[in-house]
């Protein structure tokens, strides 16, 4: 009888399986490690209590999903602005940029993306270029899907200048459940389009302010894929 091949007899097949798993299951952002570790610790402590062990394992799986960091491939054509977050476009309008940036208060095109707890939480650079400003402002924690959340809620504004001189502003806005904004960049840093630069846990909203003359290419209700969906083309 022919011997059934084992994994050790087919290292190429095993490597293919490992790569398939890696490409299918996204890695986790480091910010999620304390949450997953705490949940696994709960499961370990409660190993004699099935309900507690189960709750810990479920919580660990949920946290790993919340903090997933999927691989994204930005568009290669120049002059585009991509979505900085997964989620659904909840607002397309014009509004002055956040006042803490001390910019002219002339209205700019604004696109707002609402992230639910089921979306990936990481944020990505909408354009490539130099980080000019990173400014945090304390505020409330109201529902992020309201138009007034931009003015009332806690937020963190990032201003980026492209190599062509266009300036795009991405604003992380906290929400009712999202109470922690993380931003890992500083003025003077250089980002490539689609680079991960921060996250909000859990969910909330991202506002993108576009330069004068830029026309949005998305509409309310459209689902965004961070780092890939084109929001607009710079003039």
Tab-separated table of C-alpha atoms in Angstrom:
chain	number	residue	atom	x	y	z
A	1	UNK	CA	0.000	0.000	0.000
A	2	UNK	CA	1.342	3.422	-0.931
A	3	UNK	CA	2.361	5.553	2.019
A	4	UNK	CA	0.288	8.727	2.465
A	5	UNK	CA	2.575	11.795	2.164
A	6	UNK	CA	3.219	13.699	5.366
A	7	UNK	CA	3.701	17.446	5.807
A	8	UNK	CA	7.411	16.839	6.438
A	9	UNK	CA	7.663	15.143	3.029
A	10	UNK	CA	6.260	18.218	1.310
A	11	UNK	CA	7.915	21.331	2.791
A	12	UNK	CA	6.850	23.374	-0.220
A	13	UNK	CA	3.216	22.529	0.410
A	14	UNK	CA	3.547	23.386	4.084
A	15	UNK	CA	5.098	26.759	3.252
A	16	UNK	CA	2.257	27.407	0.814
A	17	UNK	CA	-0.280	26.595	3.547
A	18	UNK	CA	1.465	28.947	5.982
A	19	UNK	CA	1.510	31.764	3.399
A	20	UNK	CA	-2.159	31.125	2.649
A	21	UNK	CA	-3.037	31.483	6.335
A	22	UNK	CA	-0.945	34.649	6.630
A	23	UNK	CA	-2.621	36.214	3.607
A	24	UNK	CA	-6.105	35.270	4.848
A	25	UNK	CA	-5.826	36.077	8.566
A	26	UNK	CA	-4.623	39.676	9.054
A	27	UNK	CA	-1.984	40.395	11.692
A	28	UNK	CA	-2.814	42.360	14.828
A	29	UNK	CA	-1.720	45.907	15.616
A	30	UNK	CA	0.617	45.983	18.669
A	31	UNK	CA	-1.901	48.171	20.526
A	32	UNK	CA	-4.146	45.120	20.814
A	33	UNK	CA	-1.613	42.954	22.642
A	34	UNK	CA	-2.553	44.095	26.198
A	35	UNK	CA	-6.238	43.420	25.522
A	36	UNK	CA	-5.683	39.975	24.013
A	37	UNK	CA	-3.172	39.126	26.725
A	38	UNK	CA	-5.582	40.179	29.457
A	39	UNK	CA	-8.385	38.117	27.984
A	40	UNK	CA	-6.156	35.051	27.657
A	41	UNK	CA	-5.020	35.585	31.246
A	42	UNK	CA	-8.659	35.549	32.318
A	43	UNK	CA	-9.178	32.286	30.436
A	44	UNK	CA	-6.095	30.808	32.116
A	45	UNK	CA	-7.144	31.867	35.606
A	46	UNK	CA	-10.625	30.461	35.030
A	47	UNK	CA	-9.504	27.206	33.433
A	48	UNK	CA	-11.519	25.241	36.036
A	49	UNK	CA	-14.664	27.263	35.293
A	50	UNK	CA	-15.908	26.553	31.754
A	51	UNK	CA	-18.002	29.725	31.551
A	52	UNK	CA	-15.077	31.941	32.621
A	53	UNK	CA	-12.618	30.176	30.347
A	54	UNK	CA	-15.042	30.507	27.452
A	55	UNK	CA	-15.636	34.186	28.144
A	56	UNK	CA	-11.881	34.831	28.190
A	57	UNK	CA	-11.322	33.022	24.899
A	58	UNK	CA	-14.224	34.825	23.218
A	59	UNK	CA	-12.937	38.176	24.467
A	60	UNK	CA	-9.428	37.385	23.185
A	61	UNK	CA	-10.790	36.511	19.750
A	62	UNK	CA	-12.927	39.668	19.658
A	63	UNK	CA	-9.962	41.869	20.627
A	64	UNK	CA	-7.747	40.241	18.008
A	65	UNK	CA	-10.443	41.040	15.447
A	66	UNK	CA	-10.891	44.614	16.688
A	67	UNK	CA	-7.161	45.329	16.394
A	68	UNK	CA	-6.574	43.571	13.075
A	69	UNK	CA	-4.108	45.284	10.773
A	70	UNK	CA	-4.869	44.056	7.254
A	71	UNK	CA	-2.403	44.456	4.401
A	72	UNK	CA	-3.475	47.084	1.885
A	73	UNK	CA	-2.102	48.036	-1.551
A	74	UNK	CA	-2.454	51.783	-2.314
A	75	UNK	CA	-3.105	52.942	-5.891
A	76	UNK	CA	0.028	53.699	-7.879
A	77	UNK	CA	-1.235	56.631	-9.927
A	78	UNK	CA	-0.036	60.001	-8.629
A	79	UNK	CA	-2.171	62.804	-7.231
A	80	UNK	CA	-4.851	60.764	-5.466
A	81	UNK	CA	-6.207	60.931	-1.916
A	82	UNK	CA	-7.135	57.581	-0.372
A	83	UNK	CA	-9.456	56.756	2.506
A	84	UNK	CA	-7.600	56.953	5.841
A	85	UNK	CA	-9.945	54.489	7.534
A	86	UNK	CA	-12.287	51.583	6.907
A	87	UNK	CA	-15.955	52.422	7.304
A	88	UNK	CA	-18.852	54.198	5.627
A	89	UNK	CA	-18.929	57.767	4.316
A	90	UNK	CA	-21.339	59.597	6.616
A	91	UNK	CA	-20.773	63.181	5.454
A	92	UNK	CA	-19.609	65.020	2.340
A	93	UNK	CA	-19.715	68.781	2.794
A	94	UNK	CA	-17.599	71.914	3.218
A	95	UNK	CA	-16.299	73.193	6.556
A	96	UNK	CA	-13.401	75.251	7.935
A	97	UNK	CA	-10.430	73.168	9.156
A	98	UNK	CA	-10.037	72.634	12.922
A	99	UNK	CA	-9.234	76.008	14.538
A	100	UNK	CA	-6.272	74.655	16.519
A	101	UNK	CA	-4.370	74.367	13.222
A	102	UNK	CA	-4.488	78.175	12.947
A	103	UNK	CA	-5.295	78.052	9.233
A	104	UNK	CA	-7.558	80.400	7.229
A	105	UNK	CA	-11.180	79.685	8.120
A	106	UNK	CA	-12.258	79.422	4.480
A	107	UNK	CA	-14.386	76.271	4.054
A	108	UNK	CA	-12.701	73.213	2.555
A	109	UNK	CA	-14.201	70.072	1.080
A	110	UNK	CA	-14.648	67.563	3.906
A	111	UNK	CA	-15.301	63.829	3.757
A	112	UNK	CA	-16.193	62.009	6.996
A	113	UNK	CA	-15.881	58.244	7.449
A	114	UNK	CA	-17.694	56.538	10.320
A	115	UNK	CA	-16.038	53.420	11.749
A	116	UNK	CA	-18.121	50.902	13.657
A	117	UNK	CA	-16.700	48.449	16.192
A	118	UNK	CA	-16.643	45.867	13.377
A	119	UNK	CA	-14.284	47.895	11.161
A	120	UNK	CA	-10.502	47.779	11.392
A	121	UNK	CA	-9.376	50.527	13.780
A	122	UNK	CA	-6.066	51.521	12.186
A	123	UNK	CA	-5.690	54.784	10.273
A	124	UNK	CA	-3.588	55.253	7.161
A	125	UNK	CA	-2.053	58.295	5.492
A	126	UNK	CA	-4.460	59.690	2.859
A	127	UNK	CA	-1.497	61.058	0.865
A	128	UNK	CA	2.246	60.731	0.895
A	129	UNK	CA	4.331	63.649	2.087
A	130	UNK	CA	5.764	65.518	5.054
A	131	UNK	CA	3.873	65.761	8.328
A	132	UNK	CA	3.600	69.481	9.111
A	133	UNK	CA	1.466	69.405	12.266
A	134	UNK	CA	0.035	66.922	14.758
A	135	UNK	CA	-2.324	68.593	17.236
A	136	UNK	CA	-4.530	66.960	19.860
A	137	UNK	CA	-7.565	68.708	21.359
A	138	UNK	CA	-9.532	67.463	24.329
A	139	UNK	CA	-13.312	67.361	24.061
A	140	UNK	CA	-16.480	65.379	24.600
A	141	UNK	CA	-17.237	61.780	23.717
A	142	UNK	CA	-20.560	62.102	21.940
A	143	UNK	CA	-21.813	59.936	19.114
A	144	UNK	CA	-19.330	60.308	16.254
A	145	UNK	CA	-21.930	59.995	13.487
A	146	UNK	CA	-23.395	63.420	14.332
A	147	UNK	CA	-22.215	66.386	12.202
A	148	UNK	CA	-21.411	68.415	15.323
A	149	UNK	CA	-19.034	65.709	16.597
A	150	UNK	CA	-16.197	67.340	14.652
A	151	UNK	CA	-16.495	70.487	16.773
A	152	UNK	CA	-17.464	68.947	20.130
A	153	UNK	CA	-15.562	65.665	20.436
A	154	UNK	CA	-11.963	64.973	21.342
A	155	UNK	CA	-9.833	64.916	18.209
A	156	UNK	CA	-6.330	64.709	16.780
A	157	UNK	CA	-5.471	66.616	13.592
A	158	UNK	CA	-2.663	65.697	11.191
A	159	UNK	CA	-1.636	68.061	8.365
A	160	UNK	CA	0.366	66.549	5.507
A	161	UNK	CA	1.999	68.364	2.591
A	162	UNK	CA	2.588	66.380	-0.592
A	163	UNK	CA	5.678	66.734	-2.796
A	164	UNK	CA	3.545	68.851	-5.130
A	165	UNK	CA	2.673	71.298	-2.340
A	166	UNK	CA	-0.945	70.233	-1.727
A	167	UNK	CA	-2.012	70.029	1.920
A	168	UNK	CA	-4.448	67.411	3.185
A	169	UNK	CA	-5.732	67.247	6.764
A	170	UNK	CA	-6.833	64.023	8.464
A	171	UNK	CA	-8.655	64.343	11.792
A	172	UNK	CA	-9.170	61.425	14.172
A	173	UNK	CA	-12.411	62.026	16.081
A	174	UNK	CA	-13.267	60.147	19.286
A	175	UNK	CA	-16.793	58.849	19.819
A	176	UNK	CA	-19.274	57.487	22.312
A	177	UNK	CA	-17.444	54.164	22.713
A	178	UNK	CA	-14.049	55.233	21.340
A	179	UNK	CA	-12.227	56.917	24.219
A	180	UNK	CA	-8.611	56.545	23.136
A	181	UNK	CA	-6.917	58.180	20.135
A	182	UNK	CA	-3.424	56.965	19.278
A	183	UNK	CA	-1.151	58.784	16.838
A	184	UNK	CA	2.372	57.480	16.180
A	185	UNK	CA	3.782	60.283	14.023
A	186	UNK	CA	5.338	63.692	14.692
A	187	UNK	CA	5.963	66.858	12.681
A	188	UNK	CA	8.854	66.325	10.306
A	189	UNK	CA	8.045	62.665	9.641
A	190	UNK	CA	7.582	61.552	6.046
A	191	UNK	CA	4.770	59.178	5.123
A	192	UNK	CA	4.031	57.151	2.033
A	193	UNK	CA	0.422	57.027	0.917
A	194	UNK	CA	-1.370	54.285	2.848
A	195	UNK	CA	1.153	54.110	5.707
A	196	UNK	CA	-0.396	53.269	9.085
A	197	UNK	CA	-0.009	56.167	11.489
A	198	UNK	CA	-2.471	55.580	14.350
A	199	UNK	CA	-5.734	54.095	15.550
A	200	UNK	CA	-8.862	54.846	17.542
A	201	UNK	CA	-10.323	52.269	19.841
A	202	UNK	CA	-13.023	51.243	19.386
A	203	UNK	CA	-14.395	52.653	16.129
A	204	UNK	CA	-15.353	56.343	15.737
A	205	UNK	CA	-14.714	58.709	12.812
A	206	UNK	CA	-12.118	60.180	10.441
A	207	UNK	CA	-12.516	63.566	8.739
A	208	UNK	CA	-10.468	64.436	5.656
A	209	UNK	CA	-10.138	68.073	4.545
A	210	UNK	CA	-9.140	68.522	0.922
A	211	UNK	CA	-7.366	71.467	-0.765
A	212	UNK	CA	-9.414	74.130	-2.527
A	213	UNK	CA	-10.481	72.987	-5.967
A	214	UNK	CA	-10.435	69.273	-5.148
A	215	UNK	CA	-13.599	67.387	-6.056
A	216	UNK	CA	-14.649	64.363	-3.943
A	217	UNK	CA	-15.184	61.119	-5.856
A	218	UNK	CA	-17.228	59.317	-3.189
A	219	UNK	CA	-20.741	59.698	-1.808
A	220	UNK	CA	-22.626	59.231	1.442
A	221	UNK	CA	-23.209	55.571	2.278
A	222	UNK	CA	-20.242	54.320	0.248
A	223	UNK	CA	-17.998	51.810	2.016
A	224	UNK	CA	-14.320	52.695	2.272
A	225	UNK	CA	-11.246	50.479	2.295
A	226	UNK	CA	-8.437	52.287	4.101
A	227	UNK	CA	-5.360	52.883	1.989
A	228	UNK	CA	-7.062	51.733	-1.223
A	229	UNK	CA	-10.350	53.540	-1.931
A	230	UNK	CA	-9.712	56.804	-3.820
A	231	UNK	CA	-11.512	59.741	-2.162
A	232	UNK	CA	-10.424	62.436	-4.603
A	233	UNK	CA	-7.840	63.496	-7.157
A	234	UNK	CA	-5.708	66.521	-6.346
A	235	UNK	CA	-5.912	69.295	-8.915
